[in-house]
PDB file of C-alpha atoms (C1' of nucleotides) in Angstrom:
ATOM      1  CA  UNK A   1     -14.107  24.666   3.789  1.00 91.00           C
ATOM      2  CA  UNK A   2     -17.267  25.430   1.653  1.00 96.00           C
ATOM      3  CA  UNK A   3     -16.850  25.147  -2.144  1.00 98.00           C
ATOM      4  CA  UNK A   4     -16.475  28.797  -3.596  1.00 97.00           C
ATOM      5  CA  UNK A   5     -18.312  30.897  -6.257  1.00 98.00           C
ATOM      6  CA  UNK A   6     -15.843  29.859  -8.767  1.00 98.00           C
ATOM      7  CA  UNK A   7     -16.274  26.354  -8.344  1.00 98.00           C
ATOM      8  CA  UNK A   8     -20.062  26.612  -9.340  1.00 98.00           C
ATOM      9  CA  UNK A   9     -19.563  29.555 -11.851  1.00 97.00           C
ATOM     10  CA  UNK A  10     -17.470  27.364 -14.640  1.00 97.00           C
ATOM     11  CA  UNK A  11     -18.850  26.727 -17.853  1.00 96.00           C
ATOM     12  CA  UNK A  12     -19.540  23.150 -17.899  1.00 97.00           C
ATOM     13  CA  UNK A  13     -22.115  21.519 -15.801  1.00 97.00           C
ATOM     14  CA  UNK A  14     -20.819  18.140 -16.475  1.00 97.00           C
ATOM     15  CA  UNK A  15     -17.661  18.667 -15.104  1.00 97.00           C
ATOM     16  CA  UNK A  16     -18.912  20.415 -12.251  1.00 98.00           C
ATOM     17  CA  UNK A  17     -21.719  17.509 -11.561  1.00 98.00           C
ATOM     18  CA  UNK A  18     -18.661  14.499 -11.866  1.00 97.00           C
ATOM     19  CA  UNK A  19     -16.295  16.560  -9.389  1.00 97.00           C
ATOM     20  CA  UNK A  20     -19.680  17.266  -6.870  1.00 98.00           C
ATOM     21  CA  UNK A  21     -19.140  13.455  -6.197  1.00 98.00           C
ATOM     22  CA  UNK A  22     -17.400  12.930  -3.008  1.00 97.00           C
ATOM     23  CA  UNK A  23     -18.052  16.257  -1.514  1.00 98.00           C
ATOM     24  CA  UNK A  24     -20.360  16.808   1.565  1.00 98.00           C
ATOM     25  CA  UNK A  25     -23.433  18.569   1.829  1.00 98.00           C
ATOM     26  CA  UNK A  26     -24.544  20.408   4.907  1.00 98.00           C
ATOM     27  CA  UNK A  27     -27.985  21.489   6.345  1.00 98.00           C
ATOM     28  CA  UNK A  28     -28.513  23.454   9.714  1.00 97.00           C
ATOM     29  CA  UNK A  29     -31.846  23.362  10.541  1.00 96.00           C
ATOM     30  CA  UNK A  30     -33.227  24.912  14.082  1.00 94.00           C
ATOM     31  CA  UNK A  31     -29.658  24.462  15.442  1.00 95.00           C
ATOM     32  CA  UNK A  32     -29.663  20.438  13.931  1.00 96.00           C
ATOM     33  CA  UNK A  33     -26.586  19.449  11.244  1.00 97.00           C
ATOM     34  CA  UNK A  34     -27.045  17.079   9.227  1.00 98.00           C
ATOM     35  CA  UNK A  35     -24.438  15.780   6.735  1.00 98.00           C
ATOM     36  CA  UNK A  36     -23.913  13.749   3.536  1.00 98.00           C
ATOM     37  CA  UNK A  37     -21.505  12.232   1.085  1.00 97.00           C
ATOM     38  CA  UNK A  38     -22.620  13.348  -2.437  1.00 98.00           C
ATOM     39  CA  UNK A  39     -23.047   9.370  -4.224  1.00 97.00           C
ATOM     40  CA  UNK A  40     -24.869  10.132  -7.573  1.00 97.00           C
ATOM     41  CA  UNK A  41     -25.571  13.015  -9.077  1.00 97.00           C
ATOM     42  CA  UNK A  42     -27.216  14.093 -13.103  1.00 97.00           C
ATOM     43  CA  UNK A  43     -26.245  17.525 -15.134  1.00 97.00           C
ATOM     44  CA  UNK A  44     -29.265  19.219 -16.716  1.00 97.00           C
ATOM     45  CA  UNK A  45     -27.865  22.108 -19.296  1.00 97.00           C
ATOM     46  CA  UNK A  46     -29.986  25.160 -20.184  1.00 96.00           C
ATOM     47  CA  UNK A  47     -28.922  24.646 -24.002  1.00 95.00           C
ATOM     48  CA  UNK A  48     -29.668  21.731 -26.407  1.00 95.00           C
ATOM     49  CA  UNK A  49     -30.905  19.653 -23.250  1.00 96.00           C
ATOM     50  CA  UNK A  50     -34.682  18.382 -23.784  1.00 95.00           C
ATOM     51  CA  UNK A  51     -34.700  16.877 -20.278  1.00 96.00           C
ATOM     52  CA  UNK A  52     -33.817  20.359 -18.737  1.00 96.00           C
ATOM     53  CA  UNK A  53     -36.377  22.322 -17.161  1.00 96.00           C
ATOM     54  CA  UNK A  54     -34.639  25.805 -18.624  1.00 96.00           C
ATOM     55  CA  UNK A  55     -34.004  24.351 -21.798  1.00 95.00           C
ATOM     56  CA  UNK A  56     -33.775  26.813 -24.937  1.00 91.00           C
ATOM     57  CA  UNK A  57     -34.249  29.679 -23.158  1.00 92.00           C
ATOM     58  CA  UNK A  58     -37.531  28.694 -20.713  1.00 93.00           C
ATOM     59  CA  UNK A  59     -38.411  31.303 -18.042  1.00 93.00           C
ATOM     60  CA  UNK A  60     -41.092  30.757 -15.804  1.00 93.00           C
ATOM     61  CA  UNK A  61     -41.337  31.807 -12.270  1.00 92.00           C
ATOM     62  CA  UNK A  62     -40.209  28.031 -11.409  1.00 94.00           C
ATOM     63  CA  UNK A  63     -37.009  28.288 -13.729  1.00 96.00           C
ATOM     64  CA  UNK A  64     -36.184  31.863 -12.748  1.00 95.00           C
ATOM     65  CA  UNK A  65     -33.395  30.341  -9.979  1.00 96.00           C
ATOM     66  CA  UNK A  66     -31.363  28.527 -12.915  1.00 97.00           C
ATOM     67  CA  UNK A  67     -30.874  32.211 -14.208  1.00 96.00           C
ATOM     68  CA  UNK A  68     -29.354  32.894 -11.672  1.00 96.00           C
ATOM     69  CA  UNK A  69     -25.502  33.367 -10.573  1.00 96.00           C
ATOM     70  CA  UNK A  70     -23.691  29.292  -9.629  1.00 97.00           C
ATOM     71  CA  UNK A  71     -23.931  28.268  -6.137  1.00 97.00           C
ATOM     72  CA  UNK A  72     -27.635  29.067  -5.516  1.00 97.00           C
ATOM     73  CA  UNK A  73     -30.175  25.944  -4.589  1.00 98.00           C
ATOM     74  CA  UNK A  74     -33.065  25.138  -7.233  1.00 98.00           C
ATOM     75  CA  UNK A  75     -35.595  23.432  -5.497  1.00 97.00           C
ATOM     76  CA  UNK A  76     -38.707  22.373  -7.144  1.00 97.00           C
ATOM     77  CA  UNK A  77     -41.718  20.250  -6.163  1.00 96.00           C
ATOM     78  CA  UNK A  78     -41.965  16.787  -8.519  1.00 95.00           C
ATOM     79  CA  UNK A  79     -44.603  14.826  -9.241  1.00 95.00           C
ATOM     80  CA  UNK A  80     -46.719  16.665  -6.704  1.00 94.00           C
ATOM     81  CA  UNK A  81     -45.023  15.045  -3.736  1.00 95.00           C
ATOM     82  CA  UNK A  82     -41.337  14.703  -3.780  1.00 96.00           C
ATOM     83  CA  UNK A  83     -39.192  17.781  -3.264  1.00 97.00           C
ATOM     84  CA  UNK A  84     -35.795  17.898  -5.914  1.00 97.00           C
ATOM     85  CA  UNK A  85     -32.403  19.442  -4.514  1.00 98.00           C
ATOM     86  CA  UNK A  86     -30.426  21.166  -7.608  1.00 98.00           C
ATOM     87  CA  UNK A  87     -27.332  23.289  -7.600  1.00 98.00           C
ATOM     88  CA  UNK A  88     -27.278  25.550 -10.459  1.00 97.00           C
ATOM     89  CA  UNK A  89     -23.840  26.256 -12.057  1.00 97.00           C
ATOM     90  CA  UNK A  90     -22.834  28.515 -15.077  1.00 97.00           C
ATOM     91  CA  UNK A  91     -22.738  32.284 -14.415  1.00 96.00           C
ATOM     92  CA  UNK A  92     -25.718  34.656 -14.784  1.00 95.00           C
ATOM     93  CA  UNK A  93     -27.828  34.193 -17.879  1.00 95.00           C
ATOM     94  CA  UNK A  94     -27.208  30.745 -18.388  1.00 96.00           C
ATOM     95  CA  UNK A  95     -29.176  28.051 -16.743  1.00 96.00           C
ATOM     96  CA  UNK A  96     -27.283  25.045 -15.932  1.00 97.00           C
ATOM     97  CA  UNK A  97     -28.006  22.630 -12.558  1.00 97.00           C
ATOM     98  CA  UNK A  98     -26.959  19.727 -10.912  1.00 98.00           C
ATOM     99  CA  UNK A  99     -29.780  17.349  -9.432  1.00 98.00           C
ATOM    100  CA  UNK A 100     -28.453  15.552  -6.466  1.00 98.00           C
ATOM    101  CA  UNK A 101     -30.006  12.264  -6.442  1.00 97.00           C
ATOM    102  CA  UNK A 102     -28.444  10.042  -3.570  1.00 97.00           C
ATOM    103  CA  UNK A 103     -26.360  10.933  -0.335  1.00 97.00           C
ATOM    104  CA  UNK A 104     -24.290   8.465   2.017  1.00 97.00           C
ATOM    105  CA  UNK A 105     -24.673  10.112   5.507  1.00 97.00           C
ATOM    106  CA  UNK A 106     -22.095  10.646   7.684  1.00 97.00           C
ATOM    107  CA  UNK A 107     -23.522  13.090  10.435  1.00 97.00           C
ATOM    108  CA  UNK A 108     -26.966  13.267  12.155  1.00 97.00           C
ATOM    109  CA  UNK A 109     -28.468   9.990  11.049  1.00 96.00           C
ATOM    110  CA  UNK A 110     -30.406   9.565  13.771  1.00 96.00           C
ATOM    111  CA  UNK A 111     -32.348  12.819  12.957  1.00 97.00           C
ATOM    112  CA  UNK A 112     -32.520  11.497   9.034  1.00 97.00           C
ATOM    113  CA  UNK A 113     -34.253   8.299  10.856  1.00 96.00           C
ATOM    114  CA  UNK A 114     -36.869  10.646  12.616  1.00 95.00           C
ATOM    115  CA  UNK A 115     -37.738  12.885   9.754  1.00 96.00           C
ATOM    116  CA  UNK A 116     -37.907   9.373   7.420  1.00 96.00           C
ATOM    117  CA  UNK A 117     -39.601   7.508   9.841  1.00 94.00           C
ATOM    118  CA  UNK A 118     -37.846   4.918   9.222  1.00 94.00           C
ATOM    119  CA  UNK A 119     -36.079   2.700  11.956  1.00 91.00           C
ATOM    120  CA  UNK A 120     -32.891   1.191   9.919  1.00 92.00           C
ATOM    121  CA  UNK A 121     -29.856   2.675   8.128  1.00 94.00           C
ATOM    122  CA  UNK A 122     -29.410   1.461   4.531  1.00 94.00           C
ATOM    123  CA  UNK A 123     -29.784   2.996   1.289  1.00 94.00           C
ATOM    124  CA  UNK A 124     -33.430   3.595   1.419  1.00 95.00           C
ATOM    125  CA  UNK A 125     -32.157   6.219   4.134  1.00 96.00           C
ATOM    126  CA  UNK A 126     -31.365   9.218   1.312  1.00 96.00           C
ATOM    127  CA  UNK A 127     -30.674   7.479  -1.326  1.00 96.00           C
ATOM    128  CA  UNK A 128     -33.150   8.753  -4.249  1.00 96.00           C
ATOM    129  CA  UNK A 129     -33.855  12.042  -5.178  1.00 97.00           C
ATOM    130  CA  UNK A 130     -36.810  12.557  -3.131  1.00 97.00           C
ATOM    131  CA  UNK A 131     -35.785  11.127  -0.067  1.00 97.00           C
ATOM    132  CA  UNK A 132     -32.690  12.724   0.097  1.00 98.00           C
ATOM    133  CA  UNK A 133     -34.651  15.827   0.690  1.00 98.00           C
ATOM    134  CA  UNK A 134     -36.747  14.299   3.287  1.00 97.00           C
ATOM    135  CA  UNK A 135     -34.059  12.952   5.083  1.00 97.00           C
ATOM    136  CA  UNK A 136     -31.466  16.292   5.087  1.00 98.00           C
ATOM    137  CA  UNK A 137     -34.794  18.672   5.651  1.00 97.00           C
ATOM    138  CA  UNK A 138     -34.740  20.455   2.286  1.00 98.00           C
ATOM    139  CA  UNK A 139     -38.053  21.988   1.181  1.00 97.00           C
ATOM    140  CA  UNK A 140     -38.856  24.107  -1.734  1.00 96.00           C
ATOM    141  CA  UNK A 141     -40.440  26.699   1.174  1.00 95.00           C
ATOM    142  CA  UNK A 142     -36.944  27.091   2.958  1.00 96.00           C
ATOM    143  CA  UNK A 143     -34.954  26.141   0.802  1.00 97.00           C
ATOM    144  CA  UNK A 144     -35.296  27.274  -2.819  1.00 97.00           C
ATOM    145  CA  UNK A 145     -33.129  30.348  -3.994  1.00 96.00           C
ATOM    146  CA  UNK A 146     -30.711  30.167  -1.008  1.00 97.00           C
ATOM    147  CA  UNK A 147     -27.115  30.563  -1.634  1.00 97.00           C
ATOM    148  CA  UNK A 148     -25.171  27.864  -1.089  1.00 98.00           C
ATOM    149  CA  UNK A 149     -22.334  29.914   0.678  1.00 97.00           C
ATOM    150  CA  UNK A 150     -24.465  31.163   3.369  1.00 97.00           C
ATOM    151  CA  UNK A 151     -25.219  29.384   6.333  1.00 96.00           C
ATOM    152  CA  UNK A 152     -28.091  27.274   6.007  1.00 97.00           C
ATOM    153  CA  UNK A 153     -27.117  25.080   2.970  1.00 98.00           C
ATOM    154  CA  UNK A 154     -23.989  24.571   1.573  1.00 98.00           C
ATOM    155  CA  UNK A 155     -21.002  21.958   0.049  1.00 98.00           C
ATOM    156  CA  UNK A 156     -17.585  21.204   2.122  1.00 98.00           C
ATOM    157  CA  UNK A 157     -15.329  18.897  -0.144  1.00 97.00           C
ATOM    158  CA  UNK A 158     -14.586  15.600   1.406  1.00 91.00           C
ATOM    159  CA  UNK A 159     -12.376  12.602  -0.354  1.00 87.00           C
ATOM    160  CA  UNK A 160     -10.461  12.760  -2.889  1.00 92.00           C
ATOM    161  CA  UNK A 161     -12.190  10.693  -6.173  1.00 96.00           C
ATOM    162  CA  UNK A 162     -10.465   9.706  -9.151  1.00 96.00           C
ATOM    163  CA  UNK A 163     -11.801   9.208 -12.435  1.00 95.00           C
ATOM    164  CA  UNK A 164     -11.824   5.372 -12.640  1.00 96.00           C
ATOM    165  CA  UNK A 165     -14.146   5.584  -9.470  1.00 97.00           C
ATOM    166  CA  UNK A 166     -16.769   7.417 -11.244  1.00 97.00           C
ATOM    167  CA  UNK A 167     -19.482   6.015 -13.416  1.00 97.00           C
ATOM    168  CA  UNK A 168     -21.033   7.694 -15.718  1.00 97.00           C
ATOM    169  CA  UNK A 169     -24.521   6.402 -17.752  1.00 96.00           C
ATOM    170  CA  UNK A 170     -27.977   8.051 -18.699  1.00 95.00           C
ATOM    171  CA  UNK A 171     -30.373   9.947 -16.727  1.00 96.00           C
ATOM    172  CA  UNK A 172     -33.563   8.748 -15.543  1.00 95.00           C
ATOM    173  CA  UNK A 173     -37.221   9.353 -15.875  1.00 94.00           C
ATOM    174  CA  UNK A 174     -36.318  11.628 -19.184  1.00 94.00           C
ATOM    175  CA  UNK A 175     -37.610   9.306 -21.906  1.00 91.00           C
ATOM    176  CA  UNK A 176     -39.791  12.257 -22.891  1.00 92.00           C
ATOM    177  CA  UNK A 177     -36.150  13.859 -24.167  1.00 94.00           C
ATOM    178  CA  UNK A 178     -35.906  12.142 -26.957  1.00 93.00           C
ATOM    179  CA  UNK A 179     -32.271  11.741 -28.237  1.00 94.00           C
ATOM    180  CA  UNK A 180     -30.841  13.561 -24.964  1.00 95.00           C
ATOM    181  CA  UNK A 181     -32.056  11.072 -22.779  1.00 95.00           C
ATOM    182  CA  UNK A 182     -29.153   9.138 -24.144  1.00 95.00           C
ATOM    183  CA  UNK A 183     -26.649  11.926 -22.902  1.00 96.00           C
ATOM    184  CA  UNK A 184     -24.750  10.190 -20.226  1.00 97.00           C
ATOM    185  CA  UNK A 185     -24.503  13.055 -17.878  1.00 97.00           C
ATOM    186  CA  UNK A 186     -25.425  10.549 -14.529  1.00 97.00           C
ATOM    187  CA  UNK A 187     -22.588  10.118 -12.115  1.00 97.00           C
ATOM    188  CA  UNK A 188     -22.253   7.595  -9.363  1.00 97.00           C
ATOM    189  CA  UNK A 189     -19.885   6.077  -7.361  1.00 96.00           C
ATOM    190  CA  UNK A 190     -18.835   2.923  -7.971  1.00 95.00           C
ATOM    191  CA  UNK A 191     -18.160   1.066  -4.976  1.00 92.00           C
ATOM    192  CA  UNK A 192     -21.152   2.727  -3.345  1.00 95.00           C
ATOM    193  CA  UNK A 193     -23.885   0.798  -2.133  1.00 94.00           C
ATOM    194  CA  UNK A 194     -26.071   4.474  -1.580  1.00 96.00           C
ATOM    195  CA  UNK A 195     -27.360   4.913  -5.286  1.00 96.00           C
ATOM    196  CA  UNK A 196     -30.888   5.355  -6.195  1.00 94.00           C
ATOM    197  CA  UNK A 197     -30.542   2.706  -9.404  1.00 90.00           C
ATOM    198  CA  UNK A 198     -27.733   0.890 -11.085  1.00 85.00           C
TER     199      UNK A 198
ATOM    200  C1'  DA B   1     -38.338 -10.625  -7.800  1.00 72.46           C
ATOM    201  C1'  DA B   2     -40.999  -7.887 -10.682  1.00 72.46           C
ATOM    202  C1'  DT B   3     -44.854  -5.137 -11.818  1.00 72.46           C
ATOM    203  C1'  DT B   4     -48.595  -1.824 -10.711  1.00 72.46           C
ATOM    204  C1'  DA B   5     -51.359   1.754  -8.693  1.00 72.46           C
ATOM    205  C1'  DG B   6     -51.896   5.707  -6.111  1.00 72.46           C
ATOM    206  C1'  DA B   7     -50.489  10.036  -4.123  1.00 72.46           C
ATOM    207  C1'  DT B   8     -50.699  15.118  -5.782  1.00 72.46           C
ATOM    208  C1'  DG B   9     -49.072  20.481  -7.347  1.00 72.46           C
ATOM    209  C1'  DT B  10     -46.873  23.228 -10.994  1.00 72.46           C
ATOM    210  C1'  DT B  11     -46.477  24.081 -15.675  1.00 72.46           C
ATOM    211  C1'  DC B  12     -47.881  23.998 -20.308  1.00 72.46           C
ATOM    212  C1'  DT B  13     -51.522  22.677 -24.233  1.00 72.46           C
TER     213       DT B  13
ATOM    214  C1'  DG C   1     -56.616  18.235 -19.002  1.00 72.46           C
ATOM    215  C1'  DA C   2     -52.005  15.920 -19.436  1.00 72.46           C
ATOM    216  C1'  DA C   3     -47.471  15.381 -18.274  1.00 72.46           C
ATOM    217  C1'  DC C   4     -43.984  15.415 -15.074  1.00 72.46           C
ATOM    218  C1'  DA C   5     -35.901  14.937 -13.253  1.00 72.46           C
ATOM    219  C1'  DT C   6     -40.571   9.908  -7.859  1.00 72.46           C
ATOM    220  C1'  DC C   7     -41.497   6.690  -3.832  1.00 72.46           C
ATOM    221  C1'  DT C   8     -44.067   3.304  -1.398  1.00 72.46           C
ATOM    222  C1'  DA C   9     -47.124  -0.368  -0.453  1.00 72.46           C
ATOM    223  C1'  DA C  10     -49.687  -3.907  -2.349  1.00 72.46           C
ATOM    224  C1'  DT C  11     -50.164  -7.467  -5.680  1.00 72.46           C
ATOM    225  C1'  DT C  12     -48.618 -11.030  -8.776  1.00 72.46           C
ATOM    226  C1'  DA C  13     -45.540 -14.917  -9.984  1.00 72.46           C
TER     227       DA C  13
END
DNA sequence: AATTAGATGTTCT
DNA sequence: GAACATCTAATTA
């Protein structure tokens, strides 16, 4: 069952970021499915959030997604190079998102191998923000602005996780946000060996 | 094991 | 022109 408009509508991104861990995301591409266990994950709030993109009110034509109504992708390009899977939450006018940073998978691997290049299945499989990408097929080209109810992209929920499973700690690579880069809004789980960093 | 350099496009100064 | 929600391979210890 894929995660409904209400689940990605609520008001707080945090909450909605620590309950996306556990679920599964989904691809289809040309016919090929390819699926993941959400491991880590970091909330990014339109309001009072230096680190966010959208912060204080921020349009551009890159933004314009986080705008937006919950459940749609926001896909941007990083660095030049790497290619960042967000799902924004928060109904229209407000600009919330989710990065997803790692993914365990559980379907398809062997087509994650051939789109990594890579010959071995460990963490360095999907788990990172830009390799997860790589590895489920996202691109900012297909994938940016798509609903996540529709039929290329979307989130099934998977095992139950309780609280005490759950870590929670700072963001990374937002040093430039000043005292919200101390915002613990990272999630991981903590048994899980696919997590970008500890 | 830990650090560094290089790749490279969009956005903002 | 600089900074950036990063990854990899090469270098140093």
């Amino acid at each position: 069952m894929k995660l409904n408009r209400g689940f990605y509508e609520r008001e707080d991104v945090v909450q909605v970021a620590k309950e996306l861990i556990g679920k599964r995301l989904f691809t289809r591409i040309d016919g090929d499915i390819t699926v993941g266990i959400i491991t880590e994950v970091e909330a990014y709030s339109g309001r009072n959030d230096k680190a966010c993109h959208a912060n204080d009110g921020l349009r551009t034509k890159r933004t314009e997604v986080m705008y937006g109504q919950g459940g749609m992708a926001y896909v941007y390009l990083c660095y030049g190079i790497h290619q960042m899977f967000n799902v924004v939450t928060n109904k229209e006018g407000l600009a919330d998102a989710v990065l997803v940073r790692a993914i365990q998978p559980i379907k398809g691997s062997n087509i994650m191998l051939s789109r990594r290049k890579k010959d071995k299945i460990d963490y360095k499989l999907s788990s990172g923000p830009g390799i997860l990408t790589q590895a489920l097929g996202i691109t900012v080209v297909d994938h940016n602005t798509l609903d996540l109810l529709g039929d290329n992209i979307w989130i099934e929920a998977g095992e139950k996780v309780s609280d005490e499973d759950i870590v929670a700690t700072t963001r990374i690579g937002i040093d430039y946000a000043e005292e919200d880069a101390l915002k613990p809004w990272r999630f991981y789980l903590k048994e899980s060996k696919w997590i970008s960093k500890k």
